[in-house]
XYZ file of C-alpha atoms in Angstrom:
725
model
C 18.929 24.117 12.739
C 15.534 25.737 13.786
C 13.777 24.954 17.446
C 11.026 22.058 17.281
C 9.595 23.339 20.212
C 8.859 26.685 21.482
C 6.928 27.720 24.346
C 4.488 28.958 22.094
C 3.552 24.746 21.087
C 3.560 23.771 24.713
C 0.045 23.432 26.847
C 0.362 22.684 30.503
C -3.314 21.216 32.045
C -6.099 22.122 29.486
C -8.723 20.823 28.831
C -8.766 19.398 25.122
C -11.777 17.128 25.231
C -13.144 13.899 25.945
C -11.775 12.327 21.690
C -7.882 11.439 20.515
C -9.500 13.370 17.519
C -10.392 16.978 19.949
C -6.672 16.404 21.106
C -5.026 16.889 17.287
C -6.545 18.834 16.236
C -5.902 21.508 19.066
C -2.011 20.404 18.286
C -2.028 20.784 14.420
C -4.022 24.158 14.900
C -1.052 25.520 17.620
C 0.915 23.677 14.497
C -0.725 26.072 11.725
C -0.631 29.602 13.946
C 3.053 29.152 14.909
C 3.380 29.530 10.870
C 4.916 25.694 10.786
C 1.765 23.964 8.860
C 0.101 25.643 6.049
C -2.903 23.902 6.664
C -4.005 23.158 9.952
C -7.197 20.346 8.973
C -4.398 18.552 6.676
C -2.379 17.769 9.651
C -4.401 16.469 11.407
C -6.326 14.126 8.519
C -3.146 12.801 8.442
C -2.448 13.426 12.185
C -5.575 10.611 12.071
C -5.454 8.607 9.819
C -1.956 7.387 11.244
C -3.941 6.714 14.696
C -6.821 4.975 12.984
C -4.379 2.783 11.785
C -2.638 2.070 14.692
C -3.255 3.846 18.214
C -0.752 5.864 19.442
C -0.976 5.771 23.500
C 1.599 3.783 25.660
C 1.997 2.635 28.545
C 2.462 4.971 31.314
C 0.130 7.648 30.330
C 2.004 8.766 27.367
C 0.589 9.147 23.096
C 2.156 9.832 20.772
C 0.267 11.081 17.095
C 2.018 11.636 14.639
C 2.616 12.657 11.198
C 4.662 13.617 7.439
C 2.636 15.270 4.893
C 3.235 17.922 2.555
C 0.919 20.298 4.848
C 3.736 20.388 7.374
C 6.575 23.812 6.940
C 8.664 23.014 9.850
C 9.576 20.211 11.820
C 8.108 20.191 14.647
C 7.016 19.643 18.867
C 3.576 19.969 20.318
C 2.491 18.729 23.431
C -0.138 19.038 25.381
C -0.714 17.799 29.995
C -4.244 16.994 29.637
C -6.713 17.526 32.146
C -8.951 15.387 32.012
C -6.274 12.052 30.497
C -8.185 11.421 26.987
C -7.991 7.453 25.851
C -5.478 7.272 23.485
C -5.822 3.067 22.867
C -3.330 2.575 25.942
C -4.288 -0.871 27.236
C -3.526 1.315 30.839
C -5.725 3.487 30.387
C -6.037 6.917 28.880
C -3.120 10.084 28.531
C -2.383 12.721 30.100
C 1.082 13.423 28.533
C 0.663 13.801 24.412
C 3.470 15.334 22.340
C 2.250 15.047 18.644
C 5.941 14.850 16.464
C 4.657 16.550 13.201
C 6.913 15.856 9.951
C 7.308 17.717 6.477
C 6.900 14.901 3.842
C 10.750 15.537 2.874
C 12.107 16.091 6.462
C 15.868 15.010 6.652
C 17.171 12.717 8.381
C 18.347 15.145 10.631
C 15.485 16.975 11.586
C 14.454 13.159 11.874
C 16.696 11.428 14.069
C 15.706 14.245 16.375
C 12.117 13.295 16.751
C 13.352 9.798 16.412
C 15.042 10.273 20.292
C 12.287 12.212 21.846
C 10.194 9.194 21.160
C 12.737 6.672 22.557
C 12.917 9.488 24.857
C 9.419 9.136 26.369
C 10.284 5.116 27.278
C 12.262 6.789 29.781
C 10.612 6.913 33.557
C 12.439 9.955 34.645
C 12.231 12.282 31.872
C 7.903 11.299 31.926
C 8.014 12.587 35.206
C 9.631 15.300 34.888
C 7.403 16.339 32.688
C 4.826 15.713 35.173
C 6.446 17.996 37.351
C 7.002 21.407 35.174
C 5.570 23.980 35.814
C 5.403 26.016 33.055
C 6.307 25.299 29.405
C 9.290 26.577 29.006
C 10.711 24.455 31.790
C 9.248 21.416 29.527
C 11.164 23.464 26.007
C 14.240 22.362 27.799
C 13.470 19.124 29.077
C 12.536 18.592 25.900
C 15.658 20.323 24.335
C 18.079 18.388 27.006
C 17.104 15.413 26.036
C 17.120 15.572 21.849
C 20.993 16.857 23.084
C 20.561 20.647 21.419
C 21.735 21.920 24.928
C 25.389 21.631 26.478
C 24.285 20.569 29.765
C 22.254 17.540 28.969
C 22.059 15.331 31.248
C 23.436 11.393 31.256
C 19.773 10.547 32.356
C 18.610 12.359 29.109
C 20.717 9.874 26.346
C 18.396 7.221 24.486
C 20.360 4.032 24.454
C 21.212 2.657 21.243
C 18.502 0.371 20.172
C 21.768 -2.124 19.074
C 22.992 -2.290 22.684
C 21.306 -4.139 26.302
C 20.238 -0.824 27.608
C 20.953 -1.345 31.877
C 18.796 -3.349 34.354
C 17.670 -0.293 36.131
C 15.930 1.563 32.933
C 12.566 -0.419 33.038
C 10.516 -0.691 30.124
C 6.528 0.133 29.466
C 4.906 -3.085 29.085
C 6.139 -5.639 31.445
C 2.760 -6.448 32.845
C 2.554 -8.910 36.570
C 0.448 -11.131 33.890
C 3.888 -11.033 31.692
C 6.204 -12.048 34.200
C 4.150 -15.107 35.727
C 4.848 -16.986 32.002
C 6.336 -20.225 32.987
C 9.829 -20.063 33.375
C 10.253 -23.070 30.388
C 9.330 -19.956 28.052
C 12.205 -17.554 29.698
C 16.109 -16.587 29.669
C 16.434 -18.889 32.810
C 15.762 -22.123 31.551
C 18.370 -22.340 28.610
C 22.026 -22.702 29.423
C 23.623 -19.518 29.332
C 22.445 -16.312 28.291
C 19.857 -16.251 25.594
C 19.918 -13.598 22.698
C 17.224 -11.694 21.187
C 17.428 -10.310 17.956
C 14.086 -7.456 16.929
C 13.694 -5.328 13.658
C 10.754 -3.439 14.525
C 8.697 -0.636 11.436
C 5.931 1.469 11.727
C 4.575 3.082 8.465
C 5.716 7.001 9.544
C 8.980 5.884 11.118
C 9.643 8.089 13.154
C 7.953 7.319 17.286
C 7.336 3.999 17.323
C 9.688 1.999 15.527
C 12.776 3.489 17.816
C 9.963 2.725 21.017
C 9.056 -0.392 20.043
C 12.716 -1.518 19.928
C 13.777 0.185 22.916
C 10.961 -1.769 24.501
C 12.323 -4.816 23.619
C 16.062 -3.931 24.773
C 15.439 -2.291 27.782
C 13.284 -5.795 28.175
C 15.613 -8.295 28.009
C 17.993 -6.646 30.233
C 15.337 -6.995 32.968
C 14.600 -10.225 32.037
C 18.794 -11.652 30.811
C 18.436 -11.675 28.388
C 20.656 -10.336 25.019
C 18.030 -8.664 22.888
C 19.862 -6.606 19.390
C 17.587 -4.374 17.617
C 17.177 -3.094 14.342
C 14.869 -0.176 13.252
C 14.188 0.523 9.983
C 13.275 3.443 10.398
C 13.584 7.067 8.872
C 16.185 8.031 9.869
C 18.237 5.646 8.338
C 18.131 1.598 9.163
C 21.432 -0.231 9.794
C 21.008 -3.981 9.334
C 21.926 -5.975 11.992
C 25.351 -8.124 11.888
C 25.025 -11.690 10.054
C 27.188 -13.473 12.795
C 24.853 -11.541 15.167
C 21.501 -12.752 14.376
C 23.230 -16.608 13.494
C 23.975 -17.084 16.465
C 20.048 -15.746 17.857
C 18.025 -18.166 19.312
C 14.262 -16.209 18.456
C 13.728 -13.417 16.175
C 10.879 -10.482 17.383
C 8.828 -8.769 13.957
C 7.183 -6.738 15.762
C 6.290 -3.934 12.288
C 3.745 -2.755 10.638
C 5.067 -2.514 7.138
C 7.535 -5.400 5.894
C 10.375 -6.357 6.937
C 12.935 -5.828 4.402
C 15.748 -7.999 3.700
C 13.775 -10.614 5.449
C 15.597 -13.895 4.315
C 18.506 -12.664 6.797
C 16.537 -14.087 9.441
C 15.391 -18.319 6.987
C 15.205 -20.735 9.274
C 14.574 -18.946 12.987
C 11.404 -19.087 15.491
C 10.093 -15.600 14.680
C 6.842 -13.683 16.638
C 5.242 -11.475 14.092
C 2.936 -8.265 15.847
C 1.832 -5.078 15.621
C 5.279 -2.267 16.758
C 2.843 -0.908 19.642
C 3.182 -4.447 20.624
C 6.430 -3.946 21.218
C 5.704 -0.954 23.498
C 2.599 -2.706 25.160
C 4.218 -6.238 26.342
C 8.172 -6.095 25.478
C 8.560 -8.837 28.493
C 5.700 -10.820 26.645
C 7.146 -10.874 23.293
C 10.402 -11.858 24.369
C 9.415 -15.281 26.775
C 6.569 -15.881 22.989
C 9.618 -16.251 20.267
C 11.308 -18.193 23.018
C 8.964 -20.654 23.541
C 9.038 -20.688 19.419
C 12.638 -21.792 19.824
C 11.088 -24.456 21.719
C 9.230 -26.079 20.699
C 10.104 -28.365 17.554
C 6.380 -27.442 15.881
C 7.059 -23.743 16.423
C 7.205 -21.254 13.837
C 9.559 -20.314 11.454
C 10.848 -18.098 8.903
C 10.646 -19.756 5.915
C 11.931 -18.997 2.698
C 8.834 -18.125 1.366
C 6.908 -15.204 2.766
C 5.178 -15.783 6.569
C 3.633 -12.611 7.547
C 0.320 -14.207 7.208
C 1.117 -16.448 9.655
C 0.708 -13.923 12.635
C -1.822 -11.496 12.992
C -1.638 -7.865 12.278
C -3.967 -6.965 15.868
C -3.750 -9.408 18.114
C 0.108 -10.016 17.852
C -1.494 -13.611 19.531
C -0.918 -15.772 16.772
C -3.606 -15.433 14.715
C -3.910 -16.827 10.957
C -4.966 -13.235 8.121
C -8.545 -13.658 7.605
C -9.640 -16.109 4.273
C -10.266 -13.282 2.500
C -7.994 -10.721 3.491
C -4.910 -13.217 2.117
C -6.857 -13.685 -1.036
C -7.316 -10.084 -1.971
C -3.547 -9.524 -0.809
C -2.172 -11.837 -3.351
C -4.500 -11.384 -6.003
C -3.317 -7.991 -6.031
C 0.376 -8.714 -6.239
C -0.673 -10.144 -9.074
C -2.307 -7.418 -10.982
C -0.087 -4.662 -9.941
C 3.161 -6.815 -11.096
C 1.059 -8.239 -14.173
C 0.171 -4.108 -15.722
C 3.374 -3.419 -16.972
C 3.115 -5.870 -19.119
C 0.163 -5.250 -20.215
C -0.158 -1.674 -20.520
C 3.598 -1.336 -22.740
C 2.817 -4.264 -24.683
C -1.050 -2.945 -25.764
C -0.408 0.898 -26.321
C 3.160 -0.282 -28.975
C -0.201 -2.983 -30.536
C -2.376 0.445 -30.668
C 1.343 2.189 -31.897
C 1.690 -0.483 -34.167
C -1.766 -0.821 -35.832
C -1.443 2.839 -36.088
C 1.500 2.707 -38.218
C 0.431 -0.281 -40.036
C -3.149 -0.294 -40.390
C -5.401 -2.163 -38.322
C -4.639 -5.649 -40.849
C -0.365 -5.491 -39.521
C -1.361 -8.202 -37.553
C -1.355 -10.596 -40.340
C 2.384 -9.581 -42.005
C 4.053 -8.139 -38.985
C 5.597 -11.330 -37.912
C 6.799 -11.745 -41.990
C 7.678 -8.556 -41.986
C 10.219 -7.894 -38.753
C 12.044 -11.295 -39.535
C 12.264 -10.291 -43.751
C 12.411 -7.082 -43.624
C 14.940 -4.066 -41.706
C 14.977 -0.569 -42.039
C 17.365 -0.975 -45.487
C 15.154 -3.652 -46.855
C 11.553 -2.290 -46.194
C 9.153 -4.675 -46.922
C 7.065 -4.808 -50.347
C 3.720 -6.696 -49.053
C 1.702 -4.568 -46.223
C -1.868 -3.609 -45.981
C -3.747 -0.548 -47.675
C -3.923 1.294 -44.556
C -0.333 1.603 -43.363
C 1.214 4.492 -43.638
C 3.904 3.420 -46.251
C 6.917 0.584 -46.700
C 8.430 2.464 -43.817
C 5.272 3.012 -41.833
C 4.578 -0.558 -42.499
C 7.782 -1.812 -41.083
C 7.315 -0.020 -37.503
C 4.396 -0.604 -37.400
C 5.088 -4.974 -37.392
C 7.894 -3.870 -34.889
C 6.016 -1.572 -32.748
C 3.287 -4.337 -33.318
C 5.049 -7.457 -32.260
C 6.882 -6.113 -29.507
C 3.550 -5.541 -28.296
C 1.847 -8.822 -28.603
C 5.099 -11.049 -27.448
C 5.124 -8.345 -24.174
C 1.111 -9.449 -23.856
C 1.999 -12.810 -24.116
C 3.479 -12.541 -21.165
C -0.185 -11.236 -19.541
C -0.996 -14.241 -17.971
C 2.190 -15.796 -16.879
C 3.183 -13.110 -15.263
C -0.260 -12.879 -13.183
C 0.663 -16.197 -11.953
C 3.816 -15.997 -11.527
C 3.628 -12.571 -8.991
C 0.035 -14.531 -7.247
C 2.638 -17.350 -6.374
C 5.640 -14.515 -5.247
C 2.533 -13.007 -2.584
C 2.450 -16.378 -1.178
C 6.047 -17.918 -1.224
C 7.990 -14.407 -1.887
C 10.695 -14.782 -5.027
C 10.525 -19.218 -4.411
C 6.923 -18.571 -6.090
C 7.847 -16.774 -9.369
C 9.415 -19.496 -11.321
C 6.776 -21.887 -10.160
C 4.308 -19.699 -10.965
C 5.230 -18.462 -14.315
C 5.028 -21.597 -15.217
C 1.885 -22.535 -14.665
C 0.646 -19.042 -16.037
C 2.713 -20.423 -19.200
C 0.503 -23.402 -19.160
C -2.217 -22.309 -18.491
C -1.809 -19.963 -21.581
C -0.954 -23.474 -23.803
C -3.348 -25.453 -22.510
C -6.106 -22.181 -23.464
C -7.626 -21.905 -20.219
C -6.214 -18.272 -20.167
C -6.304 -15.389 -17.018
C -8.824 -18.149 -14.861
C -6.054 -20.278 -15.031
C -3.883 -17.949 -14.543
C -4.838 -17.510 -11.129
C -5.694 -20.495 -10.574
C -2.206 -22.246 -11.237
C -0.626 -19.157 -9.510
C -2.580 -20.099 -6.107
C -1.371 -23.669 -7.082
C 1.692 -22.069 -7.598
C 2.521 -19.970 -4.885
C 0.912 -22.250 -1.492
C 2.445 -25.694 -3.158
C 5.594 -23.178 -2.751
C 5.361 -22.338 0.892
C 4.121 -25.973 2.061
C 7.796 -27.045 0.496
C 9.870 -23.689 2.350
C 7.773 -24.402 5.567
C 9.447 -28.052 5.693
C 12.302 -27.876 8.699
C 15.324 -28.925 6.459
C 18.489 -29.717 7.205
C 21.203 -26.441 7.094
C 23.074 -28.207 4.842
C 19.610 -28.478 2.930
C 18.453 -24.776 3.027
C 20.490 -23.023 0.653
C 19.885 -25.020 -2.342
C 15.303 -24.559 -0.491
C 14.678 -21.112 -2.424
C 17.194 -21.974 -5.839
C 16.789 -25.334 -6.929
C 14.054 -27.527 -4.666
C 11.529 -25.336 -3.881
C 10.489 -23.616 -7.893
C 11.256 -28.066 -9.315
C 8.893 -28.893 -6.946
C 6.262 -26.638 -7.176
C 6.653 -26.470 -10.109
C 6.063 -29.852 -11.425
C 2.858 -30.492 -9.145
C 1.315 -26.942 -9.984
C 2.247 -27.721 -13.257
C 1.661 -30.890 -14.074
C -1.834 -30.538 -12.326
C -2.974 -27.922 -14.996
C -1.832 -30.127 -17.658
C -2.998 -33.648 -16.211
C -6.528 -32.056 -14.076
C -7.106 -28.363 -14.265
C -6.273 -27.099 -17.842
C -9.256 -29.180 -20.105
C -12.153 -27.960 -17.135
C -10.634 -24.327 -17.410
C -9.785 -23.988 -21.565
C -13.831 -24.784 -21.013
C -15.355 -22.483 -18.500
C -13.145 -20.097 -20.805
C -14.345 -20.179 -24.032
C -17.845 -20.441 -23.302
C -16.797 -16.964 -21.061
C -15.794 -15.432 -24.091
C -18.231 -16.565 -26.234
C -21.365 -15.106 -23.930
C -19.098 -11.867 -24.203
C -19.357 -12.014 -27.577
C -22.215 -12.228 -27.740
C -23.505 -9.630 -25.880
C -26.084 -7.369 -28.400
C -28.310 -4.280 -27.428
C -29.787 -4.779 -23.899
C -27.082 -6.844 -22.465
C -24.210 -5.263 -23.501
C -25.578 -1.930 -21.862
C -25.888 -3.637 -18.552
C -23.034 -4.795 -18.489
C -21.464 -1.282 -19.134
C -23.529 -0.340 -16.348
C -21.700 -2.549 -13.469
C -18.392 -1.861 -15.101
C -19.057 1.719 -14.551
C -20.357 1.664 -11.596
C -17.070 -0.967 -10.246
C -14.078 1.513 -11.176
C -16.334 4.485 -9.588
C -17.514 2.584 -6.506
C -14.284 2.488 -4.558
C -12.199 5.217 -6.714
C -9.155 2.745 -6.708
C -10.825 -0.376 -3.831
C -10.956 -4.210 -4.404
C -13.819 -3.485 -6.531
C -12.438 -1.688 -9.191
C -9.268 -3.472 -9.839
C -11.385 -6.503 -10.496
C -13.667 -4.865 -13.569
C -9.789 -3.249 -14.972
C -8.253 -6.773 -14.432
C -11.015 -8.198 -15.894
C -10.696 -5.404 -19.666
C -6.818 -5.760 -19.683
C -6.774 -9.641 -19.597
C -9.225 -9.922 -22.270
C -7.223 -6.954 -24.381
C -5.516 -9.964 -25.976
C -8.100 -12.150 -27.189
C -10.029 -9.152 -29.036
C -9.997 -8.467 -33.231
C -12.264 -7.733 -35.605
C -14.801 -10.310 -35.827
C -14.184 -10.227 -31.955
C -13.903 -7.169 -30.819
C -16.203 -7.549 -27.466
C -13.124 -7.209 -25.149
C -11.933 -4.000 -26.711
C -14.964 -2.772 -25.982
C -14.702 -3.956 -22.745
C -11.061 -2.142 -22.152
C -12.888 1.548 -24.059
C -15.678 0.741 -21.082
C -13.161 0.902 -18.236
C -10.780 3.626 -19.516
C -14.255 5.822 -20.231
C -16.209 4.890 -17.178
C -12.531 5.287 -14.904
C -12.500 9.114 -16.916
C -15.340 10.483 -15.510
C -14.882 10.525 -11.175
C -11.839 12.970 -11.515
C -13.273 15.079 -14.621
C -16.452 15.713 -12.735
C -14.914 16.344 -9.578
C -13.039 19.332 -11.975
C -16.384 20.258 -13.892
C -17.850 21.210 -10.503
C -14.898 22.987 -8.710
C -15.210 25.374 -11.971
C -19.157 25.469 -11.931
C -19.102 26.072 -8.314
C -16.301 26.643 -6.488
C -17.797 28.392 -3.397
C -18.951 25.170 -1.781
C -15.303 23.010 -1.949
C -12.128 24.177 0.480
C -9.612 26.228 -1.654
C -7.316 22.730 -1.758
C -10.632 20.713 -3.779
C -10.105 24.034 -5.695
C -6.590 23.299 -6.567
C -7.468 19.230 -7.260
C -10.048 20.222 -9.542
C -7.112 22.319 -11.601
C -5.229 18.987 -11.740
C -7.944 16.712 -11.920
C -9.136 18.053 -15.658
C -5.516 16.827 -17.059
C -5.630 13.289 -14.665
C -9.354 12.481 -15.795
C -8.427 13.191 -19.174
C -5.154 10.533 -18.985
C -7.664 8.382 -17.174
C -6.432 8.878 -13.942
C -8.193 8.488 -11.727
C -6.541 9.646 -8.596
C -7.638 13.245 -9.239
C -11.010 12.171 -7.783
C -9.458 10.592 -4.110
C -9.288 14.458 -2.320
C -12.408 14.835 -2.570
C -13.900 11.961 -1.714
C -11.593 11.414 1.426
C -12.803 14.836 2.801
C -16.229 13.671 1.965
C -17.075 10.229 0.634
C -20.852 10.041 1.289
C -21.519 12.658 -1.285
C -18.641 11.972 -3.699
C -18.317 8.865 -4.513
C -22.584 8.021 -5.438
C -22.179 11.227 -7.176
C -19.183 9.717 -8.656
C -21.267 5.745 -8.767
C -24.324 7.339 -10.958
C -21.780 9.237 -13.521
C -19.816 6.352 -14.264
C -22.407 3.591 -14.875
C -23.756 6.103 -17.417
C -20.864 6.488 -19.467
C -20.199 2.292 -18.790
C -24.165 1.545 -20.579
C -23.497 4.551 -22.854
C -20.138 3.156 -24.438
C -20.387 -0.236 -24.713
C -23.886 0.303 -25.851
C -22.708 2.602 -28.359
C -20.007 -0.287 -29.460
C -17.213 1.701 -28.791
C -13.477 -0.191 -29.072
C -9.990 0.564 -27.030
C -7.221 -1.028 -28.127
C -4.919 0.571 -26.021
C -5.112 -0.201 -21.822
C -4.698 3.014 -20.231
C -3.843 6.284 -21.923
C -7.233 7.924 -22.182
C -7.758 10.546 -24.622
C -4.484 10.376 -25.428
C -4.740 6.733 -27.188
C -6.985 8.657 -29.786
C -6.148 7.031 -32.309
C -6.313 3.326 -30.415
C -9.837 3.937 -30.066
C -12.440 3.224 -32.536
C -15.764 5.850 -32.630
C -13.643 8.451 -30.933
C -16.169 11.070 -31.161
C -19.200 8.413 -29.748
C -15.723 7.383 -26.990
C -16.216 11.555 -25.870
C -19.942 11.698 -26.110
C -20.095 9.032 -23.123
C -18.052 10.951 -20.774
C -18.927 13.977 -21.450
C -22.424 12.740 -20.285
C -21.554 10.730 -17.616
C -19.233 13.997 -16.044
C -22.199 16.199 -16.374
C -24.049 14.235 -14.689
C -21.633 13.156 -11.993
C -20.935 17.267 -11.438
C -24.309 18.322 -10.867
C -25.201 15.053 -9.057
C -22.323 16.094 -6.524
C -23.101 19.942 -6.486
C -27.259 19.298 -5.478
C -25.799 16.596 -2.282
C -23.535 19.281 -1.640
C -25.309 22.383 -1.625
C -29.116 20.821 -0.682
C -27.949 17.767 1.463
C -25.361 19.666 3.762
C -28.197 21.588 5.130
C -31.686 20.308 6.776
C -30.714 16.992 8.205
C -27.052 17.785 6.938
C -25.073 17.135 10.972
C -26.599 13.610 10.628
C -24.562 13.905 7.291
C -21.648 15.265 8.009
C -21.269 13.922 11.151
C -20.641 10.221 9.786
C -18.338 12.138 6.756
C -15.963 13.893 8.937
C -14.056 10.530 9.903
C -13.319 9.108 6.661
C -12.269 11.837 5.346
C -9.571 12.791 8.251
C -9.022 8.512 7.615
C -7.946 8.749 4.116
C -7.080 13.133 2.999
C -3.715 12.607 4.807
C -3.231 9.640 2.440
C -4.348 10.879 -0.566
C -1.596 14.048 -2.034
C 0.656 10.990 -1.953
C -1.304 8.104 -3.676
C 1.466 6.140 -2.894
C -0.177 3.588 -1.293
C 0.185 1.673 -1.259
C -0.372 0.226 -0.972
C -2.753 1.657 -0.005
C -2.742 1.737 -2.609
C -5.695 0.520 -5.471
C -6.075 0.273 -8.807
C -5.027 3.822 -10.052
C -2.228 3.586 -7.500
C -0.975 2.068 -10.334
C -2.026 4.602 -12.709
C 1.390 5.269 -14.196
C 1.840 2.524 -15.422
C -1.754 1.170 -16.233
């Protein structure tokens, strides 16, 4: 195995600036200069993006910026001893010891385990003191390799205690402040009869450093307090779940995590606290005391059969609740993301049915699929069908797609409820969604019904049920009561008014012609490009797909809206591709390569193709994209172009009426956006460019790491679902 750290990756007593980003860039440059990264800029951007999510400074004057990115070609450690120290967000002040962990996107578990072991060693006072006293780079490399177990003369002090067992009392974890220690003993271990027991789960987005440091800090802090702490690390180098009997015997749970805890249902009924993973490093004693205080409080937080993440703030660990706006956005986007596969598959199958069976296949399809087969082909069908075989296959495709589209509202409501109450909310949500369809309440009824079912299920799950009843709560009691309440209200109170509102909205859209239709198209086009996959983009796309099933020859407005949204969403990546072809020298090498891929991505209505460009230069790329997409949206609506497919771009040409006008609108918007972004890059860069570039740099660093992976998620935008949309 190649060495993770060399003397060329160690810098002692150096001045690398006064900002954490400057230090990270210097360290990323060192990695690239040693041939361990293909791009120093990309590595720095990934590490800075991680830093902006959660600062990596930890108590004791230490910082551990880290990233896992395709820019890294060989797992590496970079160490800098800074003079002067630089603030990395630790509560006890700036850091003078900085280790940057650089891992490839596909790093093996062996390397990840070593990187994680280093992070755990940094909570050891003796190891940190040795690093500060080292006289040269060779000595630092020897210390690190000994700590990682890569040398035969490894000392016992360098071994990292397993997170699953209690640490020796002599090894104090950082973060046990005097204020925390002064907490009333009624919340501590010595207030109970016998030893107290706490289980902890730690996890961070990267799963390399903070995950393991937080686990070790909690174990060590528990040892100091006389509390048995067992920690589960859900990190990149693997996870060993806590045994069920250990969870059963625990008095409380600490969730120190920046991501969803896997299999959280194991802890149902347990008192808990939930905080960001860094809080597990900064104040482990305080978290243990707080969890035991929750256990002592009859009204304290308990892990319920539904979601309880929203009961704790993600930023402070103080118990503040998630803001209403952030919570609502999260659950609505959850519903939309699960709904999209039904719409995408169903819409394309319906479009295929029209291609094979003609546009009047909807009049014949049900009779054909029920009364005919491949051995008994239909004799009655429309004139536009491709013969008896085309009519039969078209009817089958249309019916499958139509049935899939029939789940649209129910799946939306079901997974909104799931986003609120987890699995117990799914059945009530699907049920109330079906009721909304029956009542004619449509998309709006599905949203309201899903919220109602989710909150009712969450409330029932939060009740402190007897132990013998807990097993029945998620599978019987919660679905029964939540379905009865939410669907009953939809039938008796909400369905009628929402149905009237939905009908009025559909009539208004159907009546749009001329200037009003163009304005609507302009608005939808702007929404598709303004955040390239964020909540605004999601709203526009969801609005289009929700109405797709209601379109018809007599009511083409929903199909026109779908065509508008698709055309506008294709413009940003196509425009960036065209811009890189017209003036390649104003783009980086990475952007030029992304531009080649953006042709295909844009043609397929996958807007991720524009994200790398917007990430590196949002103040130029996004305004240019908005202008072009807005023009395309207005033209598409004005020309009455329709699409019966919810996704696919030019590859679903058979589902797009007036396809040449569709292409014309896209071409005009693409040219406008491409020329505008070139003008901004060429002329705004100089003579006033300093302010613009200064504003642009930070977002570029924040997003560039996430753009190539496009995983997100969740981070994720509307086009994170592009493969299914």
